[in-house]
GROMACS .gro file of N, CA and C in nm:
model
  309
    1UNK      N    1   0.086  -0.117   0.000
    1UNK     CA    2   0.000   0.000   0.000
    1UNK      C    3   0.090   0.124   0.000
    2UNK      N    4   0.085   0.213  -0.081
    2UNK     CA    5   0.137   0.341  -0.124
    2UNK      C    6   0.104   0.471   0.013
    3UNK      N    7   0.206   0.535  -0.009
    3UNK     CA    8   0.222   0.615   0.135
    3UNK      C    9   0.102   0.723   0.108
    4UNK      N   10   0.081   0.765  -0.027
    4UNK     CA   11  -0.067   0.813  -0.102
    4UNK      C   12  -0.152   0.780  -0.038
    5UNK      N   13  -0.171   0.634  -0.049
    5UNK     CA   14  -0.293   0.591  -0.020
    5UNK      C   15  -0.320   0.555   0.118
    6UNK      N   16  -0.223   0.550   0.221
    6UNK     CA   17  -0.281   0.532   0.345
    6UNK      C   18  -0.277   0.705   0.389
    7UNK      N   19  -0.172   0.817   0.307
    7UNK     CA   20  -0.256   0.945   0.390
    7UNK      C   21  -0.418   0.957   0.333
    8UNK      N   22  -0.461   0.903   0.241
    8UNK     CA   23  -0.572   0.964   0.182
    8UNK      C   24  -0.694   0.899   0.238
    9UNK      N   25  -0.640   0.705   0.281
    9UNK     CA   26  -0.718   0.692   0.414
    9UNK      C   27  -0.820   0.763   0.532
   10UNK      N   28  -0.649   0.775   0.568
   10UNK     CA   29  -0.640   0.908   0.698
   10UNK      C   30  -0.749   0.981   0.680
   11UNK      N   31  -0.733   1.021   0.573
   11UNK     CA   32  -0.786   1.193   0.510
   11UNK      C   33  -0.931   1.137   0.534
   12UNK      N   34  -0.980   0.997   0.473
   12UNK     CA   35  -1.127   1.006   0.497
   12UNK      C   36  -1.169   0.966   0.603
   13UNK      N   37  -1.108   0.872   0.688
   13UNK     CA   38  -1.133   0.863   0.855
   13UNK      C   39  -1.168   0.956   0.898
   14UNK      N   40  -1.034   1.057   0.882
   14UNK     CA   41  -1.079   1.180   0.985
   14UNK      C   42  -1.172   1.266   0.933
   15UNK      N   43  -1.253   1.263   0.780
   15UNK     CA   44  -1.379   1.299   0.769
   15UNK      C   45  -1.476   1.271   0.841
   16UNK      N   46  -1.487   1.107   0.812
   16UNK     CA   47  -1.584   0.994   0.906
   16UNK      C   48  -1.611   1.069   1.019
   17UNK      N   49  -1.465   1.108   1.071
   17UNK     CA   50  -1.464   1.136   1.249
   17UNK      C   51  -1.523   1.285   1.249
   18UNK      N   52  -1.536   1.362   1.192
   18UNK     CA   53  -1.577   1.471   1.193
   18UNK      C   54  -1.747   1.457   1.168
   19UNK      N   55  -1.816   1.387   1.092
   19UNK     CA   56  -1.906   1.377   1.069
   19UNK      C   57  -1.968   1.284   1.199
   20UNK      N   58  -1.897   1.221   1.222
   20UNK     CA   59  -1.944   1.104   1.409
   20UNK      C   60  -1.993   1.203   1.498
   21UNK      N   61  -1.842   1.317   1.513
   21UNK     CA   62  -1.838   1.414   1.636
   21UNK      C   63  -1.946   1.505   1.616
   22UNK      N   64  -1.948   1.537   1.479
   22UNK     CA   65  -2.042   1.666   1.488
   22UNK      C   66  -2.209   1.580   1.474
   23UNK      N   67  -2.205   1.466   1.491
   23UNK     CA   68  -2.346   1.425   1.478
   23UNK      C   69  -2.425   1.447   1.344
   24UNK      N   70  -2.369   1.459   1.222
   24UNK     CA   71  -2.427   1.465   1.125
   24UNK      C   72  -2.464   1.316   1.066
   25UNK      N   73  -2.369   1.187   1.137
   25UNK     CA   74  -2.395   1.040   1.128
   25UNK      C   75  -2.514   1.048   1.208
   26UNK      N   76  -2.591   0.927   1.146
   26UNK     CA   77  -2.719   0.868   1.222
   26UNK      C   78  -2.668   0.800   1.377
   27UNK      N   79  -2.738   0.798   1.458
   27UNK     CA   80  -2.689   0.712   1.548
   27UNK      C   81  -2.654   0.551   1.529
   28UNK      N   82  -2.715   0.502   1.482
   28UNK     CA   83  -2.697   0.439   1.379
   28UNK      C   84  -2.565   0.360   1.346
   29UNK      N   85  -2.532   0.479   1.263
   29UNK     CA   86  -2.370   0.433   1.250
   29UNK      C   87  -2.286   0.431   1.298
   30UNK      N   88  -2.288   0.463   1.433
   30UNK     CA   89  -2.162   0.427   1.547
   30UNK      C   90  -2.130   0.339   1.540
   31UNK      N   91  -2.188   0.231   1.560
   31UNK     CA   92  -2.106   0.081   1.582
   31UNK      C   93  -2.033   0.045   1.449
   32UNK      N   94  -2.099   0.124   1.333
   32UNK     CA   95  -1.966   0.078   1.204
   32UNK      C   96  -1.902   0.152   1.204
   33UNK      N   97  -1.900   0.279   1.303
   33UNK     CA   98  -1.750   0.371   1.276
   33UNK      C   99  -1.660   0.338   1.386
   34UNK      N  100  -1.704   0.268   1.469
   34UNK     CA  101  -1.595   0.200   1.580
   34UNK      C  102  -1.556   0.103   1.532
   35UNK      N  103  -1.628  -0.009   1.482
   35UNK     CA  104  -1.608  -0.147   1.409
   35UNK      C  105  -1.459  -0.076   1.273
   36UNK      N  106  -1.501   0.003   1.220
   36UNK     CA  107  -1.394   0.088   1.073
   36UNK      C  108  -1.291   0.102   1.175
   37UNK      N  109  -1.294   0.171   1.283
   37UNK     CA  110  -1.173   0.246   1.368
   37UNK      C  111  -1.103   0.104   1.410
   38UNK      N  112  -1.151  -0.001   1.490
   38UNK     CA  113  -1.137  -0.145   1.531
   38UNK      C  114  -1.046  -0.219   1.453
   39UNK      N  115  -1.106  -0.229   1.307
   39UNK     CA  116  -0.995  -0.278   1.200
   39UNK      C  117  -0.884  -0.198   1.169
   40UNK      N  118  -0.916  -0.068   1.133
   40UNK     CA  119  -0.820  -0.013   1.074
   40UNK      C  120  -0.699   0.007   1.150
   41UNK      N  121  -0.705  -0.004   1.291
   41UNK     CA  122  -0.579  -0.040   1.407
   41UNK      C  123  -0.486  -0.066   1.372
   42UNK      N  124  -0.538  -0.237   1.323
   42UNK     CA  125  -0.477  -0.342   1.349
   42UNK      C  126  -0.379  -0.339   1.202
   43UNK      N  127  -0.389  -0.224   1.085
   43UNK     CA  128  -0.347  -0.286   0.894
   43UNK      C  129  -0.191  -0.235   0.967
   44UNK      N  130  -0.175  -0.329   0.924
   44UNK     CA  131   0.032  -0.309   0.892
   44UNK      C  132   0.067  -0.171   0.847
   45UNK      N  133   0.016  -0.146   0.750
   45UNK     CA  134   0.044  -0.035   0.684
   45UNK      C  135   0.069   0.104   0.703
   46UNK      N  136  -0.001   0.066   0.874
   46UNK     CA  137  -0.002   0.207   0.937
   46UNK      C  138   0.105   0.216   1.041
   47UNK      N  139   0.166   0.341   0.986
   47UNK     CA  140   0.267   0.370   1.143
   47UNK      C  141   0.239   0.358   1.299
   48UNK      N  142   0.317   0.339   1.358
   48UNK     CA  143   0.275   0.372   1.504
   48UNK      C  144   0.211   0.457   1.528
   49UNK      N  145   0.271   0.546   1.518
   49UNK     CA  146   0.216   0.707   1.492
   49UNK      C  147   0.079   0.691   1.468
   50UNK      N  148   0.048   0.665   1.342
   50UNK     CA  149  -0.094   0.675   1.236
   50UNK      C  150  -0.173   0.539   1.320
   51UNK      N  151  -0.133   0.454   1.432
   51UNK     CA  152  -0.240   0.349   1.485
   51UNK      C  153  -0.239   0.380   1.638
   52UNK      N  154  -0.191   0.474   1.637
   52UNK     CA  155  -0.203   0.541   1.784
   52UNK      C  156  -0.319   0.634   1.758
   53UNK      N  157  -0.314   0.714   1.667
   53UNK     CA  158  -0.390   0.796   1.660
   53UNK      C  159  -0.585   0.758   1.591
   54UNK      N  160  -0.549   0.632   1.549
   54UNK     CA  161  -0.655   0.588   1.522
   54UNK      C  162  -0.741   0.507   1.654
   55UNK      N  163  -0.586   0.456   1.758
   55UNK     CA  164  -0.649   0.426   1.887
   55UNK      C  165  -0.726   0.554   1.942
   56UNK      N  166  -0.695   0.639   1.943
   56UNK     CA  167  -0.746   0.752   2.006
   56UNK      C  168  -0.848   0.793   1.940
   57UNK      N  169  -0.873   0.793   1.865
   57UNK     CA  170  -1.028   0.797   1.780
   57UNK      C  171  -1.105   0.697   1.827
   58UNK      N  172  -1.097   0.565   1.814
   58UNK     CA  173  -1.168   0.447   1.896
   58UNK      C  174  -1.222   0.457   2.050
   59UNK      N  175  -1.134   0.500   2.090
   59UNK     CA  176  -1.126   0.547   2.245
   59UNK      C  177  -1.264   0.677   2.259
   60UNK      N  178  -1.218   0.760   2.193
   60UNK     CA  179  -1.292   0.858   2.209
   60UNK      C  180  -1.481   0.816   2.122
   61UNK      N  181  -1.452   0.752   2.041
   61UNK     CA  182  -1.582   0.663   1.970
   61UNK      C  183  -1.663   0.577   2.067
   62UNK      N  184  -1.619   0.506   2.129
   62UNK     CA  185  -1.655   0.421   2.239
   62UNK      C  186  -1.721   0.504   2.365
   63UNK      N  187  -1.611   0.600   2.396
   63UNK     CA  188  -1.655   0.681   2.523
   63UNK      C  189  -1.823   0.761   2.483
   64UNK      N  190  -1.810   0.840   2.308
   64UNK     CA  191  -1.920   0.914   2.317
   64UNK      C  192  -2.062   0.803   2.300
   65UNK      N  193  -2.018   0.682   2.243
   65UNK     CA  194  -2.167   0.587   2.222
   65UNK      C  195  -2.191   0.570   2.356
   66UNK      N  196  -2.100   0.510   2.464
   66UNK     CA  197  -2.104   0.461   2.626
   66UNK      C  198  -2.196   0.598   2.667
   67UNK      N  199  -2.136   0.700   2.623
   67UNK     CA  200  -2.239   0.843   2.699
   67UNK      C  201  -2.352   0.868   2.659
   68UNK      N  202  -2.399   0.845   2.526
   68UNK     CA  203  -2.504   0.801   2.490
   68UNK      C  204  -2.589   0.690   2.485
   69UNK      N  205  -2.592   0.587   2.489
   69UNK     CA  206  -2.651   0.497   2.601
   69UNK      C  207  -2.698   0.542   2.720
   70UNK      N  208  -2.568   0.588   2.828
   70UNK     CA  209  -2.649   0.639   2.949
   70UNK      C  210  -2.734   0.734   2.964
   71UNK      N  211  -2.712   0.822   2.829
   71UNK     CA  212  -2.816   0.975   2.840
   71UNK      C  213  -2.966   0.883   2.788
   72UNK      N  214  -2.958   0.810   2.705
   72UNK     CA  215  -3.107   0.681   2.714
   72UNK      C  216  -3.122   0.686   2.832
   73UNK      N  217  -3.076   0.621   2.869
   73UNK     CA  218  -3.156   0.511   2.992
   73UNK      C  219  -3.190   0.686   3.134
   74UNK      N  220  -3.101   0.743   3.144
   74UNK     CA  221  -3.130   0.861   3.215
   74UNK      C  222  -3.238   0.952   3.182
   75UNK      N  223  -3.293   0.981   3.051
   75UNK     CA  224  -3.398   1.002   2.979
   75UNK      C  225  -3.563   0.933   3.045
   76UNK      N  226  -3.514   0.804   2.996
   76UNK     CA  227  -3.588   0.732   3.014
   76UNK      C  228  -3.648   0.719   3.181
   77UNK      N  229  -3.564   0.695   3.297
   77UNK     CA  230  -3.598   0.736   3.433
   77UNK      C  231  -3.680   0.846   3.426
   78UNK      N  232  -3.586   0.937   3.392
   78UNK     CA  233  -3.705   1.110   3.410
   78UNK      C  234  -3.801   1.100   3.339
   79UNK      N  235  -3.793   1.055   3.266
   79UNK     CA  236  -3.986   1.011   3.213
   79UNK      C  237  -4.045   0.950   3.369
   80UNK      N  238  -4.009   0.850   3.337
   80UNK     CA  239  -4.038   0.738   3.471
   80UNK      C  240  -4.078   0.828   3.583
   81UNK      N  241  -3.995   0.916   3.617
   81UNK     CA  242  -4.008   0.983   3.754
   81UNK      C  243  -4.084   1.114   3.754
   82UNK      N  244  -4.145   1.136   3.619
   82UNK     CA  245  -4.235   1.233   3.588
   82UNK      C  246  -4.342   1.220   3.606
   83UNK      N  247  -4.346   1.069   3.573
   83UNK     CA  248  -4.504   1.034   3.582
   83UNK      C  249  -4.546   0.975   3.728
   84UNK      N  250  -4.420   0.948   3.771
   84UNK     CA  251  -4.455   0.902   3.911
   84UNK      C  252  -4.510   1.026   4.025
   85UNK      N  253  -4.464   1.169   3.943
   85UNK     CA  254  -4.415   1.328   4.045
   85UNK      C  255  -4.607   1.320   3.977
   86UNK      N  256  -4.642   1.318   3.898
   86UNK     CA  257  -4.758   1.361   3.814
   86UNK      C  258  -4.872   1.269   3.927
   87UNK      N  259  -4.877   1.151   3.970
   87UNK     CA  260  -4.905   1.047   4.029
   87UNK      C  261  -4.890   1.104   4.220
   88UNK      N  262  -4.828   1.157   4.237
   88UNK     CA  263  -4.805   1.214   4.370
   88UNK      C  264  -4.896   1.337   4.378
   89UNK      N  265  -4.885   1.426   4.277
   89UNK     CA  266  -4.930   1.480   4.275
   89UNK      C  267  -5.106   1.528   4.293
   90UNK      N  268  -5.148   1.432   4.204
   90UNK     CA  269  -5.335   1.392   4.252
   90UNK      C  270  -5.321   1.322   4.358
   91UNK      N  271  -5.266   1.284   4.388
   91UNK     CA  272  -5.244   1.177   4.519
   91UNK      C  273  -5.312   1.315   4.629
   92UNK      N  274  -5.165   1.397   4.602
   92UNK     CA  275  -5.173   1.511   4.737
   92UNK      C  276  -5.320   1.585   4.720
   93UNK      N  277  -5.329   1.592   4.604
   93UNK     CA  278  -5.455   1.690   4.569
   93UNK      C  279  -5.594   1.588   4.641
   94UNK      N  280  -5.633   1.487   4.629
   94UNK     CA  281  -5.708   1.388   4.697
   94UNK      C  282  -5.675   1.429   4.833
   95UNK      N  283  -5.610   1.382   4.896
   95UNK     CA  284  -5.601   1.391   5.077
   95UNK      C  285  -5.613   1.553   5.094
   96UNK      N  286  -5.573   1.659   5.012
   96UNK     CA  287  -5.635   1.794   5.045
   96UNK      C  288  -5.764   1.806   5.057
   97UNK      N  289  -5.808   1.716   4.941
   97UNK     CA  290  -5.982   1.757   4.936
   97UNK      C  291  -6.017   1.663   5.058
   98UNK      N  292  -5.971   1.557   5.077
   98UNK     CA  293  -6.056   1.479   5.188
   98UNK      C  294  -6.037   1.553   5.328
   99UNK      N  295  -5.889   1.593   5.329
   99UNK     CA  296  -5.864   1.687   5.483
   99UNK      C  297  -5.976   1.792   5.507
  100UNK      N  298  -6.034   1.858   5.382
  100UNK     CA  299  -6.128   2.000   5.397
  100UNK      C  300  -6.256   1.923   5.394
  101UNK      N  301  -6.280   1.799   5.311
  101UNK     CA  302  -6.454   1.760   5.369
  101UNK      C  303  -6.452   1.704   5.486
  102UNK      N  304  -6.350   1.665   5.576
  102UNK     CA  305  -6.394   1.627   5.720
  102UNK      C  306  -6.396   1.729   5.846
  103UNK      N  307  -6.351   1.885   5.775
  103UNK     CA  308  -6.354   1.962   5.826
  103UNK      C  309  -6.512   1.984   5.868
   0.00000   0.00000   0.00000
């Protein structure tokens, strides 16, 4: 593989990665831009240098899907705990009205 062709690689990875970061990818495609980052580690072809830096893209790929996941499921609670606050709420409103008709 020609020294051309692994900067021009590069060149579109770090498009990829620009398009990941800035969220213009679907969610979607995370797991094939970590899976792309995953392989592309491992090609001979790449310097230390150039598979370090693709570790660090992986790294940082992993961390933002892991943070997204949890912003799900954290989402998802505050729903949960909205409807439970919504649920307390007539609750309290009931024992007000019953406190004033036994008045």
């Amino acid at each position: 593989v020609s020294e051309a062709m692994v900067s021009r690689l590069l060149d579109v990875v770090r498009m990829v990665r620009g398009a990941h970061n800035s969220a213009k990818l679907s969610s979607d495609a995370s797991p094939a831009y970590i899976a792309l980052l995953g392989t592309l580690q491992n090609q001979y072809f790449f310097s230390t240098q150039q598979c370090d830096k693709l570790q660090c893209w992986l790294a940082e790929a992993i961390t933002v899907a892991d943070n997204a996941s949890r912003l799900s499921q954290l989402e998802q609670k505050n729903q949960e705990l909205r409807k439970q606050c919504e649920t307390l709420h007539i609750l309290q409103h009931a024992v007000l009205v019953l406190k004033d008709f036994q008045r």
